[in-house]
Coordinates of C-alpha atoms in Angstrom, one line a residue:
M24 CA -11.2 7.1 -36.6
T25 CA -13.3 9.8 -34.9
K26 CA -11.3 12.0 -32.6
T27 CA -12.2 12.6 -29.0
A28 CA -12.8 16.1 -27.7
P29 CA -9.3 16.4 -26.1
E30 CA -7.7 15.2 -29.4
V31 CA -9.6 17.8 -31.4
A32 CA -8.6 20.5 -29.0
Y33 CA -5.0 19.5 -29.2
A34 CA -5.0 19.5 -33.0
T35 CA -6.7 22.9 -33.4
G36 CA -6.2 24.8 -30.1
G37 CA -3.5 26.6 -28.3
A38 CA -1.2 29.1 -30.1
G39 CA -2.2 27.8 -33.5
A40 CA -2.6 24.7 -35.5
G41 CA -0.3 21.9 -34.3
A42 CA 0.9 24.0 -31.4
P43 CA 2.6 21.9 -28.7
V44 CA 0.0 21.9 -26.0
D45 CA 0.3 19.8 -22.8
K46 CA -2.6 17.5 -23.5
S47 CA -3.0 16.7 -19.8
Q48 CA -4.1 20.3 -19.2
L49 CA -7.2 19.7 -21.4
I50 CA -8.9 17.6 -18.7
D51 CA -11.2 19.7 -16.6
K52 CA -10.5 20.1 -12.9
K53 CA -13.8 18.5 -11.8
T54 CA -12.9 15.3 -13.7
R55 CA -9.4 15.3 -12.1
M56 CA -10.8 15.7 -8.6
R57 CA -13.3 12.9 -9.2
A58 CA -10.5 10.6 -10.3
L59 CA -8.4 11.6 -7.3
G60 CA -11.4 11.0 -5.0
G61 CA -12.0 7.5 -6.6
S62 CA -8.3 6.6 -6.2
A63 CA -7.9 7.8 -2.6
V64 CA -11.2 6.6 -1.2
G65 CA -11.0 3.2 -2.8
S66 CA -7.4 2.8 -1.7
A67 CA -8.4 3.8 1.9
V68 CA -11.1 1.2 2.0
E69 CA -8.9 -1.5 0.7
W70 CA -6.1 -0.7 3.1
Y71 CA -8.5 -0.4 6.0
D72 CA -9.6 -3.9 5.4
Y73 CA -6.0 -5.2 4.9
F74 CA -4.4 -3.5 7.8
L75 CA -7.2 -4.4 10.2
Y76 CA -6.1 -8.0 9.8
G77 CA -2.5 -7.0 10.5
T78 CA -3.4 -5.2 13.7
M79 CA -5.6 -8.0 14.9
S80 CA -2.8 -10.5 14.1
G81 CA -0.6 -8.8 16.7
L82 CA -3.4 -8.5 19.2
V83 CA -6.1 -11.3 19.2
F84 CA -5.7 -13.7 16.3
G85 CA -3.0 -15.7 18.0
P86 CA -5.0 -17.0 21.0
L87 CA -8.4 -17.1 19.1
F88 CA -7.3 -18.9 15.9
F89 CA -3.8 -20.1 16.4
P90 CA -3.5 -21.5 19.9
A91 CA -0.1 -22.8 20.8
E92 CA 1.9 -23.8 24.0
S93 CA 3.6 -20.4 24.1
A94 CA 2.3 -16.9 23.5
T95 CA 5.2 -16.2 21.2
A96 CA 4.5 -19.2 19.0
S97 CA 0.9 -18.3 18.9
Q98 CA 1.6 -14.8 17.8
M99 CA 4.1 -15.9 15.2
L100 CA 1.5 -18.3 13.7
A101 CA -0.9 -15.4 13.4
L102 CA 1.7 -13.1 11.8
A103 CA 2.6 -15.9 9.4
S104 CA -1.0 -15.9 8.2
F105 CA -0.6 -12.1 7.8
A106 CA 2.6 -12.7 5.8
L107 CA 1.1 -15.5 3.7
A108 CA -1.2 -13.0 1.8
F109 CA 1.9 -11.3 0.4
V110 CA 2.7 -14.5 -1.4
I111 CA -0.6 -14.3 -3.4
R112 CA -0.4 -10.6 -4.0
P113 CA 1.8 -10.9 -7.1
I114 CA -0.8 -13.4 -8.5
G115 CA -3.5 -10.8 -7.8
G116 CA -1.3 -8.2 -9.5
I117 CA -0.8 -10.4 -12.6
V118 CA -4.5 -11.4 -12.9
F119 CA -6.0 -8.0 -12.3
S120 CA -3.4 -5.9 -14.1
H121 CA -4.0 -8.2 -17.2
I122 CA -7.6 -7.1 -17.0
G123 CA -6.6 -3.5 -16.4
D124 CA -4.3 -3.3 -19.3
R125 CA -6.7 -5.1 -21.6
I126 CA -10.2 -4.0 -20.5
G127 CA -9.6 -0.9 -18.4
R128 CA -8.6 0.5 -15.0
K129 CA -12.1 1.4 -13.8
K130 CA -13.8 -2.1 -14.2
T131 CA -10.8 -3.8 -12.5
L132 CA -11.0 -1.5 -9.5
V133 CA -14.7 -2.2 -9.0
V134 CA -13.9 -5.9 -8.9
T135 CA -11.0 -5.7 -6.5
L136 CA -12.9 -3.4 -4.0
T137 CA -15.9 -5.8 -4.0
L138 CA -13.7 -8.8 -3.4
M139 CA -11.8 -7.2 -0.6
G140 CA -15.0 -6.1 1.1
V141 CA -16.6 -9.5 1.0
A142 CA -13.5 -11.2 2.5
T143 CA -13.2 -8.6 5.3
V144 CA -16.9 -8.9 6.4
A145 CA -16.6 -12.7 6.3
I146 CA -13.6 -12.5 8.7
G147 CA -15.8 -10.5 11.1
L148 CA -18.2 -13.5 11.1
M149 CA -15.6 -16.2 11.5
P150 CA -16.0 -18.8 14.4
T151 CA -12.9 -19.3 16.4
Y152 CA -10.7 -22.3 17.1
A153 CA -12.6 -23.0 20.3
Q154 CA -15.8 -23.2 18.3
I155 CA -14.9 -25.2 15.2
G156 CA -11.3 -26.4 15.8
A157 CA -8.7 -26.6 13.1
A158 CA -11.2 -25.4 10.4
A159 CA -11.0 -21.9 12.0
P160 CA -7.3 -21.0 11.2
I161 CA -7.7 -22.6 7.7
L162 CA -10.8 -20.6 6.8
L163 CA -9.3 -17.4 8.3
T164 CA -6.1 -18.0 6.2
V165 CA -8.2 -18.5 3.0
L166 CA -10.0 -15.2 3.6
R167 CA -6.7 -13.6 4.1
L168 CA -5.5 -15.0 0.8
I169 CA -8.5 -13.5 -0.9
Q170 CA -7.6 -10.1 0.7
G171 CA -4.1 -10.5 -0.8
L172 CA -5.5 -11.4 -4.2
A173 CA -7.7 -8.2 -4.2
L174 CA -5.0 -5.9 -3.0
G175 CA -2.6 -7.2 -5.5
G176 CA -4.8 -5.7 -8.2
E177 CA -5.9 -2.7 -6.3
W178 CA -2.7 -0.8 -5.8
G179 CA -1.7 -0.5 -9.5
G180 CA -5.2 0.5 -10.6
G181 CA -5.7 3.1 -7.9
L182 CA -2.3 4.6 -8.5
L183 CA -2.9 4.8 -12.3
M184 CA -6.3 6.4 -11.8
A185 CA -4.5 9.3 -10.1
V186 CA -1.3 9.5 -12.2
E187 CA -2.9 9.1 -15.6
Y188 CA -5.3 11.9 -14.9
S189 CA -2.6 14.2 -13.6
P190 CA -1.0 17.3 -15.3
K191 CA 2.6 16.6 -15.9
K192 CA 3.8 19.4 -13.6
S193 CA 1.9 18.0 -10.7
R194 CA 2.2 14.2 -11.3
G195 CA 4.2 13.7 -8.1
L196 CA 1.5 15.3 -6.0
Y197 CA -1.2 13.4 -7.7
G198 CA 0.7 10.1 -7.3
A199 CA 1.0 10.7 -3.6
V200 CA -2.7 10.9 -3.1
P201 CA -3.5 7.1 -3.5
Q202 CA -0.4 6.5 -1.2
T203 CA -2.1 8.7 1.4
G204 CA -5.2 6.5 0.9
A205 CA -3.3 3.7 2.5
L206 CA -2.6 5.9 5.5
F207 CA -6.2 6.9 5.8
G208 CA -7.1 3.2 5.8
L209 CA -4.5 2.5 8.5
A210 CA -5.8 5.4 10.6
L211 CA -9.4 4.2 10.2
G212 CA -8.5 0.7 11.1
N213 CA -6.6 1.9 14.2
L214 CA -9.4 4.2 15.2
A215 CA -11.9 1.3 14.9
V216 CA -9.7 -0.9 17.0
V217 CA -9.0 1.8 19.6
A218 CA -12.8 2.6 19.9
A219 CA -13.7 -1.1 20.3
D220 CA -10.9 -1.5 22.8
G221 CA -12.1 1.5 24.8
I222 CA -15.8 0.5 24.7
F223 CA -15.5 -3.1 25.7
T224 CA -13.8 -5.0 28.5
E225 CA -10.9 -7.2 27.7
E226 CA -13.2 -10.2 27.8
Q227 CA -15.8 -8.6 25.6
F228 CA -13.1 -7.4 23.2
L229 CA -11.8 -11.0 22.8
S230 CA -15.3 -12.4 22.6
F231 CA -17.0 -10.1 20.0
G232 CA -15.6 -6.6 20.1
W233 CA -12.8 -7.3 17.7
R234 CA -15.4 -8.3 15.1
I235 CA -17.1 -4.9 14.8
P236 CA -14.3 -3.1 12.9
F237 CA -14.4 -5.9 10.2
L238 CA -18.2 -5.7 9.9
L239 CA -18.1 -2.0 9.6
S240 CA -16.2 -2.5 6.3
V241 CA -19.4 -3.1 4.4
V242 CA -20.3 0.6 4.8
L243 CA -16.9 1.8 3.6
V244 CA -17.0 -0.5 0.6
A245 CA -20.4 0.8 -0.4
V246 CA -19.1 4.3 -0.4
G247 CA -16.0 3.4 -2.3
L248 CA -18.0 1.6 -5.0
W249 CA -20.4 4.5 -5.4
I250 CA -17.5 7.0 -6.0
R251 CA -15.5 4.7 -8.3
N252 CA -18.5 4.1 -10.5
K253 CA -18.7 7.8 -11.2
V254 CA -15.1 7.9 -12.6
A255 CA -14.5 7.5 -16.3
E256 CA -11.7 5.5 -17.8
T257 CA -8.3 7.1 -17.7
P258 CA -7.0 9.2 -20.6
S259 CA -3.9 7.0 -21.0
F260 CA -5.8 3.7 -21.3
Q261 CA -8.4 5.3 -23.5
K262 CA -5.7 6.5 -25.9
V263 CA -4.2 3.0 -26.1
K264 CA -7.7 1.4 -26.6
D265 CA -8.6 4.0 -29.3
S266 CA -5.3 3.4 -31.2
G267 CA -5.8 -0.4 -31.1
T268 CA -2.3 -0.9 -29.4
T269 CA -3.4 -2.8 -26.2
A270 CA -1.0 -5.6 -25.5
K271 CA -2.4 -9.1 -26.3
V272 CA -0.7 -10.6 -23.2
P273 CA 0.6 -7.7 -21.0
L274 CA 2.6 -10.0 -18.8
V275 CA 4.5 -11.5 -21.7
E276 CA 5.1 -8.1 -23.2
T277 CA 6.3 -6.7 -19.8
L278 CA 8.7 -9.6 -19.2
K279 CA 10.0 -9.5 -22.7
N280 CA 10.6 -5.8 -23.1
H281 CA 10.5 -4.2 -19.6
W282 CA 12.1 -6.8 -17.4
R283 CA 14.8 -4.3 -16.3
Q284 CA 12.2 -1.8 -15.1
V285 CA 10.5 -4.6 -13.2
L286 CA 13.7 -5.5 -11.4
V287 CA 14.2 -1.8 -10.5
V288 CA 10.7 -1.6 -9.0
I289 CA 11.2 -4.9 -7.0
G290 CA 14.5 -3.6 -5.5
A291 CA 13.1 -0.1 -4.8
K292 CA 10.2 -1.6 -3.0
F293 CA 12.4 -3.3 -0.4
I294 CA 12.9 -0.3 1.9
E295 CA 9.4 1.1 1.6
T296 CA 7.5 -2.1 2.3
S297 CA 9.8 -3.5 5.1
T298 CA 9.8 -0.3 7.1
F299 CA 6.0 0.3 6.5
F300 CA 5.1 -3.0 8.1
I301 CA 7.6 -2.6 10.9
F302 CA 6.2 0.9 11.7
A303 CA 2.6 0.1 11.2
T304 CA 2.2 -3.5 12.3
F305 CA 5.1 -4.8 14.3
T306 CA 5.4 -1.7 16.4
V307 CA 2.0 -2.4 18.0
S308 CA 2.8 -5.9 19.2
Y309 CA 6.4 -4.9 20.1
A310 CA 5.3 -2.0 22.2
V311 CA 2.7 -4.1 24.0
S312 CA 5.4 -6.6 24.8
L313 CA 7.5 -3.8 26.3
G314 CA 4.7 -3.0 28.8
F315 CA 2.8 -0.3 26.9
T316 CA -1.0 -0.6 26.8
R317 CA -2.7 -1.6 23.6
G318 CA -4.2 1.9 23.4
E319 CA -0.9 3.7 23.8
A320 CA 0.7 1.6 21.0
L321 CA -2.3 2.0 18.6
N322 CA -2.5 5.8 19.3
A323 CA 1.2 6.3 18.6
V324 CA 0.9 4.6 15.2
L325 CA -2.4 6.5 14.5
I326 CA -0.9 9.8 15.2
A327 CA 2.1 9.0 13.0
A328 CA -0.2 8.0 10.1
V329 CA -2.2 11.2 10.4
V330 CA 1.0 13.3 10.4
A331 CA 2.2 11.3 7.3
I332 CA -0.7 12.4 5.2
P333 CA 0.2 16.1 4.7
V334 CA 3.9 15.2 4.7
M335 CA 3.4 12.9 1.8
L336 CA 1.5 15.5 -0.1
G337 CA 4.2 18.0 0.5
V338 CA 6.9 15.5 -0.6
G339 CA 5.0 14.6 -3.7
S340 CA 4.7 18.2 -4.7
L341 CA 8.4 18.8 -3.9
S342 CA 9.3 15.9 -6.1
D343 CA 7.7 17.6 -9.1
R344 CA 10.4 20.3 -8.7
I345 CA 13.5 18.4 -7.6
G346 CA 12.8 14.9 -8.9
R347 CA 11.5 11.6 -7.5
K348 CA 14.9 9.9 -7.2
K349 CA 16.5 12.6 -4.9
M350 CA 13.5 12.4 -2.5
F351 CA 13.7 8.6 -2.5
V352 CA 17.4 8.4 -1.8
A353 CA 17.2 11.1 0.9
G354 CA 14.4 9.2 2.7
T355 CA 16.1 5.8 2.4
V356 CA 19.4 7.0 3.8
A357 CA 17.5 8.8 6.7
V358 CA 15.6 5.6 7.7
M359 CA 18.8 3.5 7.6
L360 CA 20.3 5.9 10.1
Y361 CA 17.2 6.2 12.2
I362 CA 16.0 2.7 12.6
V363 CA 18.2 1.8 15.6
P364 CA 17.4 5.0 17.5
F365 CA 13.8 4.3 16.7
F366 CA 13.8 1.1 18.7
W367 CA 16.0 2.7 21.5
M368 CA 13.3 5.4 22.0
M369 CA 10.6 2.8 22.2
N370 CA 12.6 0.9 24.9
Q371 CA 12.7 3.9 27.2
G372 CA 9.2 3.1 28.5
S373 CA 7.8 6.6 27.8
A374 CA 4.5 6.9 25.9
V375 CA 5.6 10.3 24.7
L376 CA 8.9 9.0 23.3
L377 CA 7.0 6.1 21.8
T378 CA 4.8 8.6 19.9
V379 CA 7.7 10.8 18.9
A380 CA 9.6 7.8 17.6
C381 CA 6.7 6.7 15.4
V382 CA 5.9 10.2 14.2
L383 CA 9.6 10.8 13.1
G384 CA 10.0 7.4 11.6
F385 CA 6.6 6.7 10.1
G386 CA 5.1 10.1 9.8
V387 CA 8.1 11.9 8.4
I388 CA 11.0 9.7 7.2
W389 CA 8.9 6.9 5.6
S390 CA 6.8 9.5 3.8
M391 CA 9.9 10.8 2.0
Y392 CA 10.1 7.7 -0.1
G393 CA 6.6 6.4 0.3
A394 CA 5.1 9.5 -1.3
V395 CA 7.2 9.2 -4.6
L396 CA 7.4 5.5 -4.9
G397 CA 4.1 5.1 -6.9
T398 CA 4.8 7.9 -9.3
L399 CA 8.3 6.7 -9.9
F400 CA 7.0 3.2 -10.7
A401 CA 4.2 4.4 -13.0
E402 CA 6.6 6.6 -15.0
S403 CA 8.8 3.5 -15.6
F404 CA 6.4 1.9 -18.0
S405 CA 4.5 2.7 -21.2
A406 CA 0.7 2.9 -21.0
D407 CA 0.0 -0.4 -22.6
V408 CA 1.7 -2.4 -19.9
R409 CA 1.9 0.2 -17.1
Y410 CA -0.7 -1.6 -14.8
T411 CA 1.1 -4.9 -15.2
G412 CA 4.7 -3.6 -14.9
A413 CA 4.1 -1.4 -11.9
S414 CA 1.9 -4.0 -10.1
L415 CA 4.2 -7.0 -10.8
G416 CA 7.3 -5.3 -9.4
Y417 CA 5.5 -3.7 -6.5
Q418 CA 3.8 -7.0 -5.4
I419 CA 6.9 -9.2 -5.8
G420 CA 8.9 -6.7 -3.7
A421 CA 6.1 -6.7 -1.0
A422 CA 6.0 -10.4 -1.0
L423 CA 9.7 -10.8 -0.6
V424 CA 10.2 -8.5 2.5
G425 CA 6.9 -6.6 3.3
G426 CA 4.6 -9.2 4.5
P427 CA 7.3 -11.2 6.2
A428 CA 8.8 -8.1 7.9
P429 CA 6.8 -8.4 11.2
L430 CA 7.5 -12.1 11.3
I431 CA 11.2 -11.6 10.6
A432 CA 11.3 -8.9 13.2
T433 CA 9.6 -11.2 15.8
A434 CA 12.0 -14.1 14.9
L435 CA 15.1 -11.9 15.2
L436 CA 13.9 -10.6 18.6
T437 CA 13.5 -14.2 19.8
A438 CA 16.7 -15.5 18.3
Y439 CA 18.8 -12.6 19.8
S440 CA 17.3 -12.5 23.3
G441 CA 15.2 -9.4 22.7
S442 CA 17.9 -7.3 21.0
Y443 CA 16.6 -4.9 18.4
I444 CA 20.0 -4.4 16.7
P445 CA 19.4 -7.3 14.2
I446 CA 16.1 -5.7 13.1
G447 CA 18.0 -2.5 12.4
L448 CA 20.5 -4.5 10.3
F449 CA 17.7 -6.1 8.4
V450 CA 16.3 -2.7 7.5
I451 CA 19.7 -1.4 6.5
A452 CA 20.2 -4.3 4.2
C453 CA 16.8 -3.5 2.6
G454 CA 17.9 0.1 2.2
I455 CA 21.1 -0.9 0.4
V456 CA 19.1 -3.0 -2.1
S457 CA 16.7 -0.1 -2.8
L458 CA 19.6 2.4 -3.2
I459 CA 21.2 0.2 -5.8
A460 CA 17.9 -0.4 -7.6
V461 CA 16.8 3.2 -7.8
R462 CA 20.1 4.2 -9.3
F463 CA 19.0 2.5 -12.5
A464 CA 15.5 4.2 -12.6
K465 CA 14.9 7.0 -15.0
E466 CA 14.0 10.4 -13.7
R467 CA 10.9 11.7 -15.6
A468 CA 9.6 14.5 -13.4
G469 CA 8.2 17.2 -15.6
Q470 CA 8.1 15.1 -18.7
D471 CA 5.0 13.9 -20.7
L472 CA 3.8 10.6 -19.2
D473 CA 2.9 8.9 -22.5
D474 CA 5.5 10.3 -24.9

């Protein structure tokens, strides 16, 4: 077999023939930056589309697509459609990770981004319940399911694009980059909604203003596809392909030989996904119900998301020195202690305290485990099933508690007469599950990814 340039350099370069060289260092910086850009931008676009639906579920989808006798019932139906996509995310993870582990990361990511963009633009063109009746919520839910299918395959590929191009001493930092892409997407989505809310009157916003952020997605998707098409296949997958060791059926291989790692990933995902969607999605509708304006609620989450970006990069870099597990455990314990004070601060009626609460919870504490989660998961699997293993565990965990989290929080508020204590207990329970799971994860910071 003909050797690639990096393999030749490894065999002949360094301190002498056969010298132990870190092969990840042989990739030039320009290639690494292109891969990071493709990972982050694509992730931002996908999550912009995905979170836009979540934000609109809490603001307008209830009365427009799911009318009911009470406002609470209407909102819960809208949030249920938001949660439903998480059921299909594991299916998307299985389908696209199979392609990613068999054919390649790059081609898979182009497909997922295109699929997400088409579904999002279609949502912006959807007629409402008043226009076409029961067909409206059905069609909207179908488009939401397509979004879930696409995102199920996107996360794993975007993460591996960054991690598999990283030098081993900076893998935590590289792995944090696609995680910040999700925050960029959230920030872009909130900016789009805030801008539309500020430009149009309430009547205009409910009539057509809400559609504009969805339609703008076509521009973001075009940019994301242009960047991703310039990125080559990852070194880890190329090595597997060249050696002829690709798994015939990655899912079967994963469940047969890596099921313990999958369970660890599912459990570890509980705290990250539950708190993310409480901070990023439920907070908006809850704050509005407390009397805050839509703009105040959206701005608080937006500021927190912006703060989280540099915090996550710092945490990712720190994890390269002290380990992923220590950072994950510290953040999980912190959010378990903070969740009740978070809701107390929101209930004080101060826009300043609302913002501080979101910045501390979402911008700082969530970032402590959100930054290292992806790298920890990628390091848990070998290259031939890495896409499948990481995606499967991640998406099942998200389906179990992430998507339903805003719905669960709303239901608990209703059942317990507006008390937020049960929501705090729900988060604490998720934290306990994650702490138990991560105890069984292996710490691989500073080690070769594929050895």
